[in-house]
Amino acid sequence: MGKAGECCSTQLIDGDGTFNISGLDNFTKEVNLRECGLSYAVVSIMGPQSSGKSTLLNNLFGTNFREMDAFRGRSQTTKGIWLARCADIEPCTLVMDLEGTDGRERGEDDTAFEKQSSLFALAVSDIVLINMWCHDIGREQAANKPLLKTVFQVMMRLFSPRKTTLLFVIRDKTRTPLESLEPILREDIQKIWDSVPKPQAHKETPLSEFFNVEVVALSSYEEKEEQFKEQVASLRQRFFHSIAPGGLAGDRRGVVPASGFSFSAQQIWKIIKENKDLDLPAHKVMVATVRCEEIANEKFACLTTNEDWCQLEEAVQSGSVMGFGKKLSLIVDTCLAEYDAEAIYFDEGVRTAKRNQLEAKVLQLVQPAYQSMLSHVRSRTLDNFKEAFSKALNEGEGFALAACHCTKISMTQFDEGCADAAIQQANWDPSKVRDKLQRDIDAHVTSVRADKLAELTALYEKKLSVALAEPVEALLDAASNDTWPTIRKLLQRETKAAVSGLSGALSGFDMDEETVNKMLASLEDYASGVVESKAREEAGRVLIRMKDRFSTLFSRDSDSMPRVWTGKEDIRAITKAARSASLKLLSVMAAVRLDDNVDNIENTLSLALVDANNNGATSKSITSFDPLASSTWEEVPSKRTLITPVQCKNLWRQFKAETEYSVSQAISAQEANKRNNNWLPPPWAIVALIVLGFNEFMTLLRNPLYLGVIFVAFLLGKALWVQLDISGEFRNGALPGLLSLSTKFLPTVMNLLKRLAEEGQKPVAPDAQRNPSSESKNLGNGIHAYNDLMSSASSTVTSSKNGSEYSSTLEQDKVK
């Protein structure tokens, strides 16, 4: 494909009038003509032989047309019509160099090709350069005047009108100014146009309807070369954007899209040739052509129905055929031999040409079978390679060595199969199929390598996960000063072992050092990622860990036994120690420390959260600076930060709030224990009770009935105490307890009276009067009824305990 700025050329029509169809197709592909749409122009040049047309085109458009050697005399240089692309001109401009007119090589009477080529140029060109000598202006038989006259007439008869630009280039301009030469030239052209017989539709059509006439003059190329080149350079500028409105290419009414240029040119030349009928073949050649073609078609038809060929074609469709090349060569050779036997007496040139056509046609017929055979050979070789390669790997052979060895054997097998499939009459190249086999083998090796490497990587990553995850979790849970140094040592030890193992496993793959280093580095990164991931996971549960550590240290002693708050323990010191341990855990979890850099996180947290609380309001009054009012730690990159200072502050606040209850419970338990140990009143109170209560005590001794009343009152009070669960009601406060008791007192009293009434109405046993101890039994029955009442009260309290507690809570909320 030609690049922009390069000149591509081809012979469009040879000297015998043969249209170069394939050459034109290749040319249009090289210049990308199909992609131009309507943005292209066609320029052609006409003029006498040896008038410098090719020289002008080469200088004007940068083409490479052959020029006449002046030292060898004046002779025909260009034969037929040549086509080239102008260099560095936009839009894409094609230029045609026509064979010169009035040449002595064709003779005086052979002017048919001159007329045909000139007519062809006018039909397909947007701009036609008429190359003429300055001294020919005004002469009757010069400047292509008779030729133009004929072309004008035939053009109107064969083609629809198309406005073409005729650019007359006056060569070797003399001292006569162009202003004087141009009117004479235009007058001569008008006379030719007026003298041409025209169809009725164009009787009054002016020349300007078909042509734009332009005139330009150039100095002598040989005598004034520099001036000639300057004028040519100026003229070249007119061909830039020639198809734009007002450009040199005219109105382009008949232009065809660039993709149809090749076909259009072929049809135009066909019409021109048929009009003159100048190239009819000789009778002998014609008969040979027809007959040889009939024989060739007959032999080809016989081949398509040949039994051996049909069987071979069917066999190769289903699988590989041994000796395929020899069998097919014999079939093709038989077909060509039969053609030679029947066509031997015909013209040798035609016979040979048709034989070549038959051979090409036969080879085209059998080539799919050959390709199928190659496909079977390729598939079989690939399957054998996969099997051999897998077997070699399973036997423990190194990956790279096994791949190289098996590939070499497989390619040798394929070459042997190709040699068996080749036929004598064709030199078909199996390199494409061989390349495809090589690509398939390489792809399989790559796939297996990727799978093996993935397995190795996954194996060592799994080992690292097992070796690091749980130990790191345990170390982080312990949270001491040696936590991260221990983690670093663990990481280095396990990573070194994994990298060493993977490096040894990769040695058999024959991989480049850069790839191996990348994989090892990736494994190291994975190990660090496991530690960091586990650290981030544990950091997400840091509050739970802190509370567990606090609970363990606060609720259990140094022997891991539950603490009993007897009143002798220093709760403040125990609380401080437990919170310090929890703070240590928070500082360890705050950042990932996989390097030896030292940070100040623990001191910052201690000063901000522990010392600040101990100092209390004094610290706040001294300074308002909060070291935790930040989202980053000093000397700690953000990517290694697990818990920011602000988050630490919030976690600590939440931690203190959630552990405050345990501390208050311990204090309450300690105070309750102290009260229980001191249940007796002071001695002076006991002496006062004895002195002041002596009279009352003597009154009770003199009146035993008071004791019975007091005993009954005690029983009723005890029953009410149990039934109403007074101690439980006042657990949530005095006011909520009173409110709850006020709602339950009357129903409870009624229930007790009802039970006593039921017990009193029970029938007396028949032998009650005969029993001398009936009174004592009645007293026992009363006590038994009291016990039943107390049991009922206990069950009632138990069943309604949750409800009463919930009711007390609600009452307390209401009071608050």
PDB file of C-alpha atoms in Angstrom, residues 605-736:
ATOM      1  CA  LEU A 605      -2.888   7.908  73.673  1.00  0.00           C
ATOM      2  CA  SER A 606      -1.676   7.687  77.268  1.00  0.00           C
ATOM      3  CA  LEU A 607      -1.218  11.445  77.578  1.00  0.00           C
ATOM      4  CA  ALA A 608      -4.502  12.247  75.850  1.00  0.00           C
ATOM      5  CA  LEU A 609      -6.753   9.595  77.400  1.00  0.00           C
ATOM      6  CA  VAL A 610      -5.274   8.544  80.767  1.00  0.00           C
ATOM      7  CA  ASP A 611      -3.117  11.390  82.011  1.00  0.00           C
ATOM      8  CA  ALA A 612      -5.609  14.003  80.811  1.00  0.00           C
ATOM      9  CA  ASN A 613      -8.365  12.330  82.825  1.00  0.00           C
ATOM     10  CA  ASN A 614      -6.135  12.116  85.908  1.00  0.00           C
ATOM     11  CA  ASN A 615      -5.197  15.793  85.656  1.00  0.00           C
ATOM     12  CA  GLY A 616      -8.844  16.682  85.209  1.00  0.00           C
ATOM     13  CA  ALA A 617      -9.814  20.276  84.858  1.00  0.00           C
ATOM     14  CA  THR A 618      -6.284  21.532  85.547  1.00  0.00           C
ATOM     15  CA  SER A 619      -5.018  20.263  82.203  1.00  0.00           C
ATOM     16  CA  LYS A 620      -7.968  21.690  80.362  1.00  0.00           C
ATOM     17  CA  SER A 621      -7.379  25.062  81.856  1.00  0.00           C
ATOM     18  CA  ILE A 622      -3.702  25.036  80.929  1.00  0.00           C
ATOM     19  CA  THR A 623      -4.086  24.203  77.262  1.00  0.00           C
ATOM     20  CA  SER A 624      -6.878  23.455  74.811  1.00  0.00           C
ATOM     21  CA  PHE A 625      -4.705  21.433  72.425  1.00  0.00           C
ATOM     22  CA  ASP A 626      -6.062  17.928  71.767  1.00  0.00           C
ATOM     23  CA  PRO A 627      -3.430  15.585  70.251  1.00  0.00           C
ATOM     24  CA  LEU A 628      -6.193  13.231  69.098  1.00  0.00           C
ATOM     25  CA  ALA A 629      -8.048  15.885  67.101  1.00  0.00           C
ATOM     26  CA  SER A 630      -6.526  14.606  63.868  1.00  0.00           C
ATOM     27  CA  SER A 631      -7.096  11.970  61.196  1.00  0.00           C
ATOM     28  CA  THR A 632      -3.416  10.985  60.950  1.00  0.00           C
ATOM     29  CA  TRP A 633      -0.622   9.932  63.269  1.00  0.00           C
ATOM     30  CA  GLU A 634       2.717  11.654  63.249  1.00  0.00           C
ATOM     31  CA  GLU A 635       5.417   9.690  61.357  1.00  0.00           C
ATOM     32  CA  VAL A 636       2.837   7.078  60.337  1.00  0.00           C
ATOM     33  CA  PRO A 637       1.699   6.971  56.647  1.00  0.00           C
ATOM     34  CA  SER A 638      -2.014   6.874  56.041  1.00  0.00           C
ATOM     35  CA  LYS A 639      -1.765   3.505  54.277  1.00  0.00           C
ATOM     36  CA  ARG A 640      -0.374   1.949  57.485  1.00  0.00           C
ATOM     37  CA  THR A 641      -2.990   3.545  59.738  1.00  0.00           C
ATOM     38  CA  LEU A 642      -5.645   1.172  61.045  1.00  0.00           C
ATOM     39  CA  ILE A 643      -7.351   3.401  63.611  1.00  0.00           C
ATOM     40  CA  THR A 644      -7.061   7.175  63.317  1.00  0.00           C
ATOM     41  CA  PRO A 645      -6.570   9.401  66.403  1.00  0.00           C
ATOM     42  CA  VAL A 646     -10.155  10.611  66.206  1.00  0.00           C
ATOM     43  CA  GLN A 647     -11.412   7.056  66.041  1.00  0.00           C
ATOM     44  CA  CYS A 648      -9.231   6.127  69.034  1.00  0.00           C
ATOM     45  CA  LYS A 649     -10.779   8.928  71.024  1.00  0.00           C
ATOM     46  CA  ASN A 650     -14.307   7.816  70.160  1.00  0.00           C
ATOM     47  CA  LEU A 651     -13.497   4.172  70.893  1.00  0.00           C
ATOM     48  CA  TRP A 652     -12.048   5.088  74.265  1.00  0.00           C
ATOM     49  CA  ARG A 653     -15.115   7.155  75.144  1.00  0.00           C
ATOM     50  CA  GLN A 654     -17.370   4.248  74.198  1.00  0.00           C
ATOM     51  CA  PHE A 655     -15.128   1.786  76.064  1.00  0.00           C
ATOM     52  CA  LYS A 656     -15.275   3.802  79.261  1.00  0.00           C
ATOM     53  CA  ALA A 657     -19.039   4.171  79.011  1.00  0.00           C
ATOM     54  CA  GLU A 658     -19.547   0.429  78.551  1.00  0.00           C
ATOM     55  CA  THR A 659     -17.153  -0.586  81.357  1.00  0.00           C
ATOM     56  CA  GLU A 660     -18.376   2.009  83.851  1.00  0.00           C
ATOM     57  CA  TYR A 661     -21.202  -0.276  84.913  1.00  0.00           C
ATOM     58  CA  SER A 662     -18.799  -3.053  85.944  1.00  0.00           C
ATOM     59  CA  VAL A 663     -16.859  -0.610  88.116  1.00  0.00           C
ATOM     60  CA  SER A 664     -20.005   0.770  89.752  1.00  0.00           C
ATOM     61  CA  GLN A 665     -21.252  -2.763  90.396  1.00  0.00           C
ATOM     62  CA  ALA A 666     -17.973  -3.653  92.061  1.00  0.00           C
ATOM     63  CA  ILE A 667     -18.166  -0.561  94.262  1.00  0.00           C
ATOM     64  CA  SER A 668     -21.802  -1.375  95.156  1.00  0.00           C
ATOM     65  CA  ALA A 669     -20.887  -4.963  95.965  1.00  0.00           C
ATOM     66  CA  GLN A 670     -18.015  -3.816  98.154  1.00  0.00           C
ATOM     67  CA  GLU A 671     -20.242  -1.388 100.080  1.00  0.00           C
ATOM     68  CA  ALA A 672     -22.987  -4.026 100.458  1.00  0.00           C
ATOM     69  CA  ASN A 673     -20.445  -6.460 101.828  1.00  0.00           C
ATOM     70  CA  LYS A 674     -19.342  -3.900 104.373  1.00  0.00           C
ATOM     71  CA  ARG A 675     -22.945  -3.310 105.453  1.00  0.00           C
ATOM     72  CA  ASN A 676     -23.652  -7.036 105.799  1.00  0.00           C
ATOM     73  CA  ASN A 677     -20.650  -7.509 108.040  1.00  0.00           C
ATOM     74  CA  ASN A 678     -21.934  -4.714 110.344  1.00  0.00           C
ATOM     75  CA  TRP A 679     -25.620  -5.866 110.860  1.00  0.00           C
ATOM     76  CA  LEU A 680     -25.741  -5.272 114.627  1.00  0.00           C
ATOM     77  CA  PRO A 681     -26.481  -1.770 115.955  1.00  0.00           C
ATOM     78  CA  PRO A 682     -23.830  -0.008 118.037  1.00  0.00           C
ATOM     79  CA  PRO A 683     -23.420  -1.174 121.686  1.00  0.00           C
ATOM     80  CA  TRP A 684     -24.805   2.039 123.105  1.00  0.00           C
ATOM     81  CA  ALA A 685     -27.967   1.491 121.037  1.00  0.00           C
ATOM     82  CA  ILE A 686     -28.340  -2.022 122.478  1.00  0.00           C
ATOM     83  CA  VAL A 687     -27.986  -0.692 126.101  1.00  0.00           C
ATOM     84  CA  ALA A 688     -30.502   2.051 125.351  1.00  0.00           C
ATOM     85  CA  LEU A 689     -33.011  -0.485 123.986  1.00  0.00           C
ATOM     86  CA  ILE A 690     -32.673  -2.623 127.143  1.00  0.00           C
ATOM     87  CA  VAL A 691     -33.071   0.325 129.561  1.00  0.00           C
ATOM     88  CA  LEU A 692     -35.866   2.086 127.720  1.00  0.00           C
ATOM     89  CA  GLY A 693     -37.787  -1.081 126.788  1.00  0.00           C
ATOM     90  CA  PHE A 694     -37.822  -2.748 130.205  1.00  0.00           C
ATOM     91  CA  ASN A 695     -41.395  -1.646 131.009  1.00  0.00           C
ATOM     92  CA  GLU A 696     -42.757  -2.871 127.699  1.00  0.00           C
ATOM     93  CA  PHE A 697     -40.987  -6.187 128.086  1.00  0.00           C
ATOM     94  CA  MET A 698     -42.551  -6.736 131.534  1.00  0.00           C
ATOM     95  CA  THR A 699     -45.994  -5.863 130.160  1.00  0.00           C
ATOM     96  CA  LEU A 700     -45.651  -8.584 127.525  1.00  0.00           C
ATOM     97  CA  LEU A 701     -44.679 -11.126 130.171  1.00  0.00           C
ATOM     98  CA  ARG A 702     -47.732 -10.260 132.298  1.00  0.00           C
ATOM     99  CA  ASN A 703     -50.145 -10.475 129.267  1.00  0.00           C
ATOM    100  CA  PRO A 704     -49.372 -13.491 126.996  1.00  0.00           C
ATOM    101  CA  LEU A 705     -52.266 -12.511 124.718  1.00  0.00           C
ATOM    102  CA  TYR A 706     -50.085  -9.646 123.406  1.00  0.00           C
ATOM    103  CA  LEU A 707     -47.530 -12.233 122.307  1.00  0.00           C
ATOM    104  CA  GLY A 708     -50.178 -14.087 120.270  1.00  0.00           C
ATOM    105  CA  VAL A 709     -51.334 -10.840 118.644  1.00  0.00           C
ATOM    106  CA  ILE A 710     -47.755  -9.861 117.885  1.00  0.00           C
ATOM    107  CA  PHE A 711     -47.067 -13.350 116.469  1.00  0.00           C
ATOM    108  CA  VAL A 712     -50.161 -13.185 114.222  1.00  0.00           C
ATOM    109  CA  ALA A 713     -49.198  -9.656 113.088  1.00  0.00           C
ATOM    110  CA  PHE A 714     -45.689 -10.941 112.349  1.00  0.00           C
ATOM    111  CA  LEU A 715     -47.066 -13.790 110.241  1.00  0.00           C
ATOM    112  CA  LEU A 716     -49.374 -11.454 108.295  1.00  0.00           C
ATOM    113  CA  GLY A 717     -46.547  -8.950 107.759  1.00  0.00           C
ATOM    114  CA  LYS A 718     -44.200 -11.679 106.593  1.00  0.00           C
ATOM    115  CA  ALA A 719     -46.820 -12.978 104.166  1.00  0.00           C
ATOM    116  CA  LEU A 720     -47.410  -9.475 102.776  1.00  0.00           C
ATOM    117  CA  TRP A 721     -43.628  -8.935 102.502  1.00  0.00           C
ATOM    118  CA  VAL A 722     -43.200 -12.067 100.461  1.00  0.00           C
ATOM    119  CA  GLN A 723     -46.392 -11.626  98.429  1.00  0.00           C
ATOM    120  CA  LEU A 724     -45.620  -8.031  97.502  1.00  0.00           C
ATOM    121  CA  ASP A 725     -41.843  -8.633  97.021  1.00  0.00           C
ATOM    122  CA  ILE A 726     -41.177  -5.327  98.794  1.00  0.00           C
ATOM    123  CA  SER A 727     -37.366  -5.645  98.603  1.00  0.00           C
ATOM    124  CA  GLY A 728     -37.588  -6.209  94.845  1.00  0.00           C
ATOM    125  CA  GLU A 729     -39.965  -3.288  94.328  1.00  0.00           C
ATOM    126  CA  PHE A 730     -37.679  -0.825  96.104  1.00  0.00           C
ATOM    127  CA  ARG A 731     -34.639  -2.010  94.151  1.00  0.00           C
ATOM    128  CA  ASN A 732     -35.361   0.568  91.432  1.00  0.00           C
ATOM    129  CA  GLY A 733     -35.976   3.459  93.810  1.00  0.00           C
ATOM    130  CA  ALA A 734     -38.358   4.598  96.571  1.00  0.00           C
ATOM    131  CA  LEU A 735     -40.943   6.416  94.494  1.00  0.00           C
ATOM    132  CA  PRO A 736     -41.335   3.731  91.786  1.00  0.00           C
TER     133      PRO A 736
END
